[in-house]
Structure formats: C-alpha cells, structure tokens
Amino acid sequence: AQSVTQLGSHVSVSEGALVLLRCNYSSSVPPYLFWYVQYPNQGLQLLLKYTSAATLVKGINGFEAEFKKSETSFHLTKPSAHMSDAAEYFCAVSDYSGAGSYQLTFGKGTKLSVIP
Amino acid sequence: DAGITQSPRHKVTETGTPVTLRCHQTENHRYMYWYRQDPGHGLRLIHYSYGVKDTDKGEVSDGYSVSRSKTEDFLLTLESATSSQTSVYFCAIRGVGADGYTFGSGTRLTVV
C-alpha cells in the first residue's frame, strides 16, 4: 500500500511570504497525487491533482505543486500567502487495490497559519 | 455539488448503542468509501465498496460494518459505539479512473 508523509504538522508564514508545504509518497508505480484543503469546520476541497500529464500542476487560489519522481515528492507552493489561506492541507495518493478499485490514502495533514 | 449527501450531519449517541450513518449519491458511481478524520491522523479509510454487495476493509475497520444493497446508498454501522469512535466521518465516491474522488460534507459523531 501507498504511504504519504507530510513534513511539519504546523507551518507558520507571514502574510505575503512564500508558502511551502511538503509531501513525500511511497510508490512503485506512477501515482495519482492530490492536495486538499480544509477550512475550520468544513469539508474537503480539492486544490489540485497530478494525473501523469504536466509535472507542474496549477490549482485554485494561486497554489501549484510539482511532481518530482526522482524525489517521490509533490510539494505544494504559493508565492504569496494571504490570510484566507489559513487552513489545514492534506496530501493524498490514489493507490490501486485490485479488482479495478483504487483507494485514496492521506497524509496526516499540515495546519497552515498566516501571521499578519 | 456533485450529488453526494451524508446523514445525519451531527449525532450524539451513548456508549454501547448501535449507530448507522448514511451516504447517498446520485451519480451512479461504482466506488464508495468511508473515512474517519481525527486530529493528527488525517483521514483514514474504514471500508469501501466496489459494487452492490461488494465491500472490503480499510485501515481502521474494527468496530465498523458496512452495507451496500443498492448503488446509491452506502451505510456505515457502528455496532456498539465507543468513545474512541467519536470522530468526523466522510463519505467519498469515485467515478471512472483513479482521480475522480468527491467527498461528502461529513458527519460529526460524538459518543458519550
């Protein structure tokens, strides 16, 4: 089974600073990779996904992520943090489990705080 | 949204009682999933279904059972609720392909 490691359970950045949230995965085959965002007391919202097309994936709200096979990484970045980016972010990988079925495996999440 | 609803949205129940959560979809998707979300653990897969009457266990299936008697409904049952099952439960559906997941709004369950 796949596994996902998110480095840093809490990350703080100043407003206007670069946001970098790290995600590494284990995989023996090219994976499908996702970033989700969750605002307080809300559900999951898809930020972006990698499905073996372009390695640099652009998502909503100015976020992007780069798939690096050699590093088994899929880090999430945003050039300039905004107060509204404060949320919890989850990296996930889609894993084939047989019988045509896939499972989505999540990292433990990174809570992003933005300091004014 | 994409046609997935969870009910109830909130529930408080007592230890030892059975509880059933419902996930309903209008997308006719084959694959359905139940996850639980706990602080510091992210989302963990409880059970999933790959067709009517076809289900399998996930990472944290102990104490849970599921049923899928028709395509649109996937039920999660806590046979005898415990305080450790206090959590937020999310249902997800997936269409064709490995990347088309859609999540419900979640059910917040408190076991007292």
PDB file of C-alpha atoms in Angstrom:
ATOM      1  CA  ALA A   1       0.000   0.000   0.000  1.00  0.00           C
ATOM      2  CA  GLN A   2       0.992   3.550  -0.599  1.00  0.00           C
ATOM      3  CA  SER A   3       2.000   5.881   2.182  1.00  0.00           C
ATOM      4  CA  VAL A   4       2.125   9.655   2.348  1.00  0.00           C
ATOM      5  CA  THR A   5       4.342  11.739   4.595  1.00  0.00           C
ATOM      6  CA  GLN A   6       3.687  15.399   5.192  1.00  0.00           C
ATOM      7  CA  LEU A   7       6.635  17.133   6.816  1.00  0.00           C
ATOM      8  CA  GLY A   8       5.519  19.505   9.531  1.00  0.00           C
ATOM      9  CA  SER A   9       2.154  19.241  11.253  1.00  0.00           C
ATOM     10  CA  HIS A  10       2.127  23.042  11.692  1.00  0.00           C
ATOM     11  CA  VAL A  11       3.620  25.675   9.431  1.00  0.00           C
ATOM     12  CA  SER A  12       3.517  29.419  10.067  1.00  0.00           C
ATOM     13  CA  VAL A  13       4.255  32.045   7.447  1.00  0.00           C
ATOM     14  CA  SER A  14       3.923  35.793   7.327  1.00  0.00           C
ATOM     15  CA  GLU A  15       1.349  37.350   5.066  1.00  0.00           C
ATOM     16  CA  GLY A  16       2.944  37.860   1.653  1.00  0.00           C
ATOM     17  CA  ALA A  17       5.637  35.226   2.210  1.00  0.00           C
ATOM     18  CA  LEU A  18       6.150  32.044   0.248  1.00  0.00           C
ATOM     19  CA  VAL A  19       4.070  29.042   1.284  1.00  0.00           C
ATOM     20  CA  LEU A  20       5.789  25.652   1.002  1.00  0.00           C
ATOM     21  CA  LEU A  21       4.063  22.520   2.258  1.00  0.00           C
ATOM     22  CA  ARG A  22       5.969  19.294   1.811  1.00  0.00           C
ATOM     23  CA  CYS A  23       4.634  15.918   0.755  1.00  0.00           C
ATOM     24  CA  ASN A  24       6.512  12.714   0.012  1.00  0.00           C
ATOM     25  CA  TYR A  25       4.930   9.455  -1.051  1.00  0.00           C
ATOM     26  CA  SER A  26       5.976   5.854  -1.416  1.00  0.00           C
ATOM     27  CA  SER A  27       5.145   4.226  -4.690  1.00  0.00           C
ATOM     28  CA  SER A  28       6.460   1.601  -7.053  1.00  0.00           C
ATOM     29  CA  VAL A  29       4.376   2.885  -9.940  1.00  0.00           C
ATOM     30  CA  PRO A  30       3.496   6.380 -11.161  1.00  0.00           C
ATOM     31  CA  PRO A  31       0.811   7.589  -8.787  1.00  0.00           C
ATOM     32  CA  TYR A  32      -2.109   9.955  -8.875  1.00  0.00           C
ATOM     33  CA  LEU A  33      -1.476  12.686  -6.329  1.00  0.00           C
ATOM     34  CA  PHE A  34      -3.766  15.233  -4.740  1.00  0.00           C
ATOM     35  CA  TRP A  35      -3.782  18.216  -2.448  1.00  0.00           C
ATOM     36  CA  TYR A  36      -6.929  19.015  -0.480  1.00  0.00           C
ATOM     37  CA  VAL A  37      -7.668  21.995   1.752  1.00  0.00           C
ATOM     38  CA  GLN A  38      -9.970  22.008   4.747  1.00  0.00           C
ATOM     39  CA  TYR A  39     -11.127  25.224   6.386  1.00  0.00           C
ATOM     40  CA  PRO A  40     -12.295  25.064  10.009  1.00  0.00           C
ATOM     41  CA  ASN A  41     -15.489  23.040  10.454  1.00  0.00           C
ATOM     42  CA  GLN A  42     -15.809  22.445   6.736  1.00  0.00           C
ATOM     43  CA  GLY A  43     -15.355  19.545   4.352  1.00  0.00           C
ATOM     44  CA  LEU A  44     -12.531  18.803   1.953  1.00  0.00           C
ATOM     45  CA  GLN A  45     -11.934  20.919  -1.114  1.00  0.00           C
ATOM     46  CA  LEU A  46      -9.726  19.734  -3.957  1.00  0.00           C
ATOM     47  CA  LEU A  47      -6.860  22.176  -4.581  1.00  0.00           C
ATOM     48  CA  LEU A  48      -5.151  20.332  -7.406  1.00  0.00           C
ATOM     49  CA  LYS A  49      -4.252  16.893  -8.705  1.00  0.00           C
ATOM     50  CA  TYR A  50      -1.488  15.222 -10.694  1.00  0.00           C
ATOM     51  CA  THR A  51      -2.549  12.536 -13.139  1.00  0.00           C
ATOM     52  CA  SER A  52       0.638  11.917 -15.172  1.00  0.00           C
ATOM     53  CA  ALA A  53       0.306  14.861 -17.514  1.00  0.00           C
ATOM     54  CA  ALA A  54       2.376  18.007 -16.809  1.00  0.00           C
ATOM     55  CA  THR A  55       4.644  17.705 -13.779  1.00  0.00           C
ATOM     56  CA  LEU A  56       3.835  21.255 -12.658  1.00  0.00           C
ATOM     57  CA  VAL A  57       0.201  21.376 -11.688  1.00  0.00           C
ATOM     58  CA  LYS A  58      -1.704  24.583 -11.124  1.00  0.00           C
ATOM     59  CA  GLY A  59      -4.650  24.629  -8.772  1.00  0.00           C
ATOM     60  CA  ILE A  60      -7.139  27.011  -7.303  1.00  0.00           C
ATOM     61  CA  ASN A  61      -6.371  30.087  -5.193  1.00  0.00           C
ATOM     62  CA  GLY A  62      -2.896  30.521  -6.688  1.00  0.00           C
ATOM     63  CA  PHE A  63      -1.492  27.214  -5.444  1.00  0.00           C
ATOM     64  CA  GLU A  64       0.669  24.908  -7.500  1.00  0.00           C
ATOM     65  CA  ALA A  65       2.566  21.672  -6.961  1.00  0.00           C
ATOM     66  CA  GLU A  66       5.421  19.984  -8.758  1.00  0.00           C
ATOM     67  CA  PHE A  67       5.663  16.230  -9.186  1.00  0.00           C
ATOM     68  CA  LYS A  68       9.271  15.050  -8.852  1.00  0.00           C
ATOM     69  CA  LYS A  69       9.538  11.338  -9.489  1.00  0.00           C
ATOM     70  CA  SER A  70      13.228  11.121  -8.538  1.00  0.00           C
ATOM     71  CA  GLU A  71      12.461  12.617  -5.126  1.00  0.00           C
ATOM     72  CA  THR A  72       8.996  10.979  -4.749  1.00  0.00           C
ATOM     73  CA  SER A  73       7.723  14.397  -3.781  1.00  0.00           C
ATOM     74  CA  PHE A  74       4.708  16.547  -4.533  1.00  0.00           C
ATOM     75  CA  HIS A  75       5.271  19.771  -2.616  1.00  0.00           C
ATOM     76  CA  LEU A  76       2.624  22.500  -2.576  1.00  0.00           C
ATOM     77  CA  THR A  77       3.625  26.130  -3.038  1.00  0.00           C
ATOM     78  CA  LYS A  78       2.104  29.576  -3.265  1.00  0.00           C
ATOM     79  CA  PRO A  79       4.262  32.638  -3.937  1.00  0.00           C
ATOM     80  CA  SER A  80       2.490  34.992  -1.553  1.00  0.00           C
ATOM     81  CA  ALA A  81       0.425  33.906   1.454  1.00  0.00           C
ATOM     82  CA  HIS A  82      -2.900  35.516   2.194  1.00  0.00           C
ATOM     83  CA  MET A  83      -4.755  35.480   5.486  1.00  0.00           C
ATOM     84  CA  SER A  84      -7.506  33.451   3.842  1.00  0.00           C
ATOM     85  CA  ASP A  85      -5.012  30.607   3.201  1.00  0.00           C
ATOM     86  CA  ALA A  86      -5.042  29.662   6.873  1.00  0.00           C
ATOM     87  CA  ALA A  87      -6.402  26.120   6.865  1.00  0.00           C
ATOM     88  CA  GLU A  88      -5.340  22.504   7.057  1.00  0.00           C
ATOM     89  CA  TYR A  89      -3.846  20.935   3.960  1.00  0.00           C
ATOM     90  CA  PHE A  90      -3.814  17.252   3.100  1.00  0.00           C
ATOM     91  CA  CYS A  91      -1.702  15.440   0.555  1.00  0.00           C
ATOM     92  CA  ALA A  92      -3.141  12.173  -0.789  1.00  0.00           C
ATOM     93  CA  VAL A  93      -2.206   9.416  -3.214  1.00  0.00           C
ATOM     94  CA  SER A  94      -4.509   7.125  -5.166  1.00  0.00           C
ATOM     95  CA  ASP A  95      -3.499   3.501  -4.875  1.00  0.00           C
ATOM     96  CA  TYR A  96      -4.676   0.512  -6.917  1.00  0.00           C
ATOM     97  CA  SER A  97      -6.092  -2.129  -4.578  1.00  0.00           C
ATOM     98  CA  GLY A  98      -7.166  -4.740  -7.094  1.00  0.00           C
ATOM     99  CA  ALA A  99     -10.473  -5.646  -8.765  1.00  0.00           C
ATOM    100  CA  GLY A 100     -10.410  -2.313 -10.562  1.00  0.00           C
ATOM    101  CA  SER A 101     -10.584  -0.469  -7.276  1.00  0.00           C
ATOM    102  CA  TYR A 102      -8.492   2.455  -6.118  1.00  0.00           C
ATOM    103  CA  GLN A 103      -8.077   3.793  -2.602  1.00  0.00           C
ATOM    104  CA  LEU A 104      -7.138   7.300  -1.586  1.00  0.00           C
ATOM    105  CA  THR A 105      -4.504   7.380   1.145  1.00  0.00           C
ATOM    106  CA  PHE A 106      -3.990  10.615   3.049  1.00  0.00           C
ATOM    107  CA  GLY A 107      -1.111  12.189   4.867  1.00  0.00           C
ATOM    108  CA  LYS A 108      -1.694  13.403   8.403  1.00  0.00           C
ATOM    109  CA  GLY A 109      -2.156  16.992   7.363  1.00  0.00           C
ATOM    110  CA  THR A 110      -0.345  20.300   7.777  1.00  0.00           C
ATOM    111  CA  LYS A 111      -2.040  23.184   9.517  1.00  0.00           C
ATOM    112  CA  LEU A 112      -1.040  26.479   7.930  1.00  0.00           C
ATOM    113  CA  SER A 113      -1.134  29.668   9.984  1.00  0.00           C
ATOM    114  CA  VAL A 114      -0.685  33.058   8.343  1.00  0.00           C
ATOM    115  CA  ILE A 115       0.714  35.834  10.517  1.00  0.00           C
ATOM    116  CA  PRO A 116      -0.387  39.373   9.668  1.00  0.00           C
TER     117      PRO A 116
ATOM    118  CA  ASP B   1     -22.437  19.897  -5.529  1.00  0.00           C
ATOM    119  CA  ALA B   2     -21.607  16.562  -7.162  1.00  0.00           C
ATOM    120  CA  GLY B   3     -24.553  14.625  -5.806  1.00  0.00           C
ATOM    121  CA  ILE B   4     -23.319  13.114  -2.568  1.00  0.00           C
ATOM    122  CA  THR B   5     -25.044  13.664   0.753  1.00  0.00           C
ATOM    123  CA  GLN B   6     -24.392  12.351   4.211  1.00  0.00           C
ATOM    124  CA  SER B   7     -26.901  11.984   7.013  1.00  0.00           C
ATOM    125  CA  PRO B   8     -27.141  12.886   9.749  1.00  0.00           C
ATOM    126  CA  ARG B   9     -24.757  15.857   9.812  1.00  0.00           C
ATOM    127  CA  HIS B  10     -24.386  15.708  13.565  1.00  0.00           C
ATOM    128  CA  LYS B  11     -25.170  12.981  16.068  1.00  0.00           C
ATOM    129  CA  VAL B  12     -24.622  12.428  19.757  1.00  0.00           C
ATOM    130  CA  THR B  13     -25.054   8.892  20.996  1.00  0.00           C
ATOM    131  CA  GLU B  14     -24.365   6.872  24.092  1.00  0.00           C
ATOM    132  CA  THR B  15     -21.660   4.280  24.554  1.00  0.00           C
ATOM    133  CA  GLY B  16     -22.833   0.809  23.629  1.00  0.00           C
ATOM    134  CA  THR B  17     -25.618   1.847  21.262  1.00  0.00           C
ATOM    135  CA  PRO B  18     -25.615   0.984  17.562  1.00  0.00           C
ATOM    136  CA  VAL B  19     -25.348   3.869  15.116  1.00  0.00           C
ATOM    137  CA  THR B  20     -25.827   3.964  11.362  1.00  0.00           C
ATOM    138  CA  LEU B  21     -24.543   6.705   9.096  1.00  0.00           C
ATOM    139  CA  ARG B  22     -25.820   7.031   5.572  1.00  0.00           C
ATOM    140  CA  CYS B  23     -24.098   8.116   2.388  1.00  0.00           C
ATOM    141  CA  HIS B  24     -26.303   8.733  -0.624  1.00  0.00           C
ATOM    142  CA  GLN B  25     -25.149   9.503  -4.165  1.00  0.00           C
ATOM    143  CA  THR B  26     -26.994  10.462  -7.310  1.00  0.00           C
ATOM    144  CA  GLU B  27     -24.020   9.973  -9.673  1.00  0.00           C
ATOM    145  CA  ASN B  28     -24.416   6.214 -10.221  1.00  0.00           C
ATOM    146  CA  HIS B  29     -20.735   5.743  -9.341  1.00  0.00           C
ATOM    147  CA  ARG B  30     -19.485   2.252  -8.650  1.00  0.00           C
ATOM    148  CA  TYR B  31     -16.981   3.048  -5.903  1.00  0.00           C
ATOM    149  CA  MET B  32     -17.853   4.421  -2.464  1.00  0.00           C
ATOM    150  CA  TYR B  33     -15.681   4.958   0.599  1.00  0.00           C
ATOM    151  CA  TRP B  34     -15.994   5.724   4.308  1.00  0.00           C
ATOM    152  CA  TYR B  35     -13.224   7.633   6.074  1.00  0.00           C
ATOM    153  CA  ARG B  36     -12.830   8.941   9.587  1.00  0.00           C
ATOM    154  CA  GLN B  37     -10.918  12.109  10.406  1.00  0.00           C
ATOM    155  CA  ASP B  38      -9.129  12.613  13.703  1.00  0.00           C
ATOM    156  CA  PRO B  39      -6.641  15.316  14.716  1.00  0.00           C
ATOM    157  CA  GLY B  40      -3.102  14.269  13.946  1.00  0.00           C
ATOM    158  CA  HIS B  41      -4.195  11.306  11.839  1.00  0.00           C
ATOM    159  CA  GLY B  42      -5.578  12.866   8.699  1.00  0.00           C
ATOM    160  CA  LEU B  43      -8.288  10.801   7.047  1.00  0.00           C
ATOM    161  CA  ARG B  44      -8.164   7.039   7.414  1.00  0.00           C
ATOM    162  CA  LEU B  45     -10.105   4.556   5.335  1.00  0.00           C
ATOM    163  CA  ILE B  46     -12.653   2.457   7.227  1.00  0.00           C
ATOM    164  CA  HIS B  47     -14.367   0.448   4.472  1.00  0.00           C
ATOM    165  CA  TYR B  48     -15.007   0.791   0.795  1.00  0.00           C
ATOM    166  CA  SER B  49     -17.338  -0.663  -1.775  1.00  0.00           C
ATOM    167  CA  TYR B  50     -16.653  -1.565  -5.398  1.00  0.00           C
ATOM    168  CA  GLY B  51     -20.204  -2.513  -6.280  1.00  0.00           C
ATOM    169  CA  VAL B  52     -23.569  -3.564  -4.882  1.00  0.00           C
ATOM    170  CA  LYS B  53     -22.934  -6.083  -2.094  1.00  0.00           C
ATOM    171  CA  ASP B  54     -19.164  -5.843  -2.742  1.00  0.00           C
ATOM    172  CA  THR B  55     -17.251  -4.308   0.134  1.00  0.00           C
ATOM    173  CA  ASP B  56     -13.815  -4.566   1.669  1.00  0.00           C
ATOM    174  CA  LYS B  57     -11.991  -3.421   4.781  1.00  0.00           C
ATOM    175  CA  GLY B  58      -9.760  -0.428   5.051  1.00  0.00           C
ATOM    176  CA  GLU B  59      -7.081   0.570   7.511  1.00  0.00           C
ATOM    177  CA  VAL B  60      -9.324   1.073  10.573  1.00  0.00           C
ATOM    178  CA  SER B  61     -12.277  -1.282  10.132  1.00  0.00           C
ATOM    179  CA  ASP B  62     -12.509  -2.792  13.631  1.00  0.00           C
ATOM    180  CA  GLY B  63     -15.858  -1.971  15.254  1.00  0.00           C
ATOM    181  CA  TYR B  64     -17.460  -0.940  11.956  1.00  0.00           C
ATOM    182  CA  SER B  65     -19.548  -2.724   9.378  1.00  0.00           C
ATOM    183  CA  VAL B  66     -20.942  -1.534   6.063  1.00  0.00           C
ATOM    184  CA  SER B  67     -23.670  -2.482   3.665  1.00  0.00           C
ATOM    185  CA  ARG B  68     -24.484  -1.567   0.107  1.00  0.00           C
ATOM    186  CA  SER B  69     -27.759  -3.029  -1.108  1.00  0.00           C
ATOM    187  CA  LYS B  70     -28.159  -0.539  -3.956  1.00  0.00           C
ATOM    188  CA  THR B  71     -25.793   1.599  -5.967  1.00  0.00           C
ATOM    189  CA  GLU B  72     -26.803   4.900  -4.435  1.00  0.00           C
ATOM    190  CA  ASP B  73     -26.527   4.077  -0.728  1.00  0.00           C
ATOM    191  CA  PHE B  74     -23.550   3.067   1.395  1.00  0.00           C
ATOM    192  CA  LEU B  75     -24.283   2.600   5.090  1.00  0.00           C
ATOM    193  CA  LEU B  76     -21.726   2.619   7.886  1.00  0.00           C
ATOM    194  CA  THR B  77     -22.741   0.953  11.159  1.00  0.00           C
ATOM    195  CA  LEU B  78     -21.031   1.200  14.486  1.00  0.00           C
ATOM    196  CA  GLU B  79     -22.219  -1.991  16.080  1.00  0.00           C
ATOM    197  CA  SER B  80     -21.650  -0.837  19.662  1.00  0.00           C
ATOM    198  CA  ALA B  81     -20.381   2.719  19.784  1.00  0.00           C
ATOM    199  CA  THR B  82     -17.360   3.553  21.928  1.00  0.00           C
ATOM    200  CA  SER B  83     -15.835   6.895  22.864  1.00  0.00           C
ATOM    201  CA  SER B  84     -12.868   6.154  20.584  1.00  0.00           C
ATOM    202  CA  GLN B  85     -15.273   6.311  17.651  1.00  0.00           C
ATOM    203  CA  THR B  86     -16.006   9.975  18.320  1.00  0.00           C
ATOM    204  CA  SER B  87     -14.857  11.464  15.045  1.00  0.00           C
ATOM    205  CA  VAL B  88     -15.850  13.183  11.850  1.00  0.00           C
ATOM    206  CA  TYR B  89     -16.875  10.693   9.187  1.00  0.00           C
ATOM    207  CA  PHE B  90     -16.579  11.429   5.497  1.00  0.00           C
ATOM    208  CA  CYS B  91     -18.045   9.517   2.615  1.00  0.00           C
ATOM    209  CA  ALA B  92     -16.493   9.675  -0.844  1.00  0.00           C
ATOM    210  CA  ILE B  93     -17.447   8.468  -4.286  1.00  0.00           C
ATOM    211  CA  ARG B  94     -15.293   7.822  -7.316  1.00  0.00           C
ATOM    212  CA  GLY B  95     -16.240   7.548 -10.938  1.00  0.00           C
ATOM    213  CA  VAL B  96     -14.209   6.001 -13.736  1.00  0.00           C
ATOM    214  CA  GLY B  97     -10.457   6.417 -13.340  1.00  0.00           C
ATOM    215  CA  ALA B  98      -8.169   6.825 -10.376  1.00  0.00           C
ATOM    216  CA  ASP B  99      -8.561  10.537  -9.866  1.00  0.00           C
ATOM    217  CA  GLY B 100     -12.223  11.435  -9.674  1.00  0.00           C
ATOM    218  CA  TYR B 101     -12.977  11.448  -5.962  1.00  0.00           C
ATOM    219  CA  THR B 102     -15.769  13.566  -4.489  1.00  0.00           C
ATOM    220  CA  PHE B 103     -16.362  13.945  -0.772  1.00  0.00           C
ATOM    221  CA  GLY B 104     -19.496  14.493   1.229  1.00  0.00           C
ATOM    222  CA  SER B 105     -19.807  17.243   3.825  1.00  0.00           C
ATOM    223  CA  GLY B 106     -19.137  14.933   6.736  1.00  0.00           C
ATOM    224  CA  THR B 107     -20.947  13.624   9.812  1.00  0.00           C
ATOM    225  CA  ARG B 108     -19.750  14.718  13.223  1.00  0.00           C
ATOM    226  CA  LEU B 109     -20.361  11.848  15.660  1.00  0.00           C
ATOM    227  CA  THR B 110     -19.936  12.202  19.403  1.00  0.00           C
ATOM    228  CA  VAL B 111     -20.114   9.131  21.615  1.00  0.00           C
ATOM    229  CA  VAL B 112     -20.704   9.977  25.285  1.00  0.00           C
TER     230      VAL B 112
END
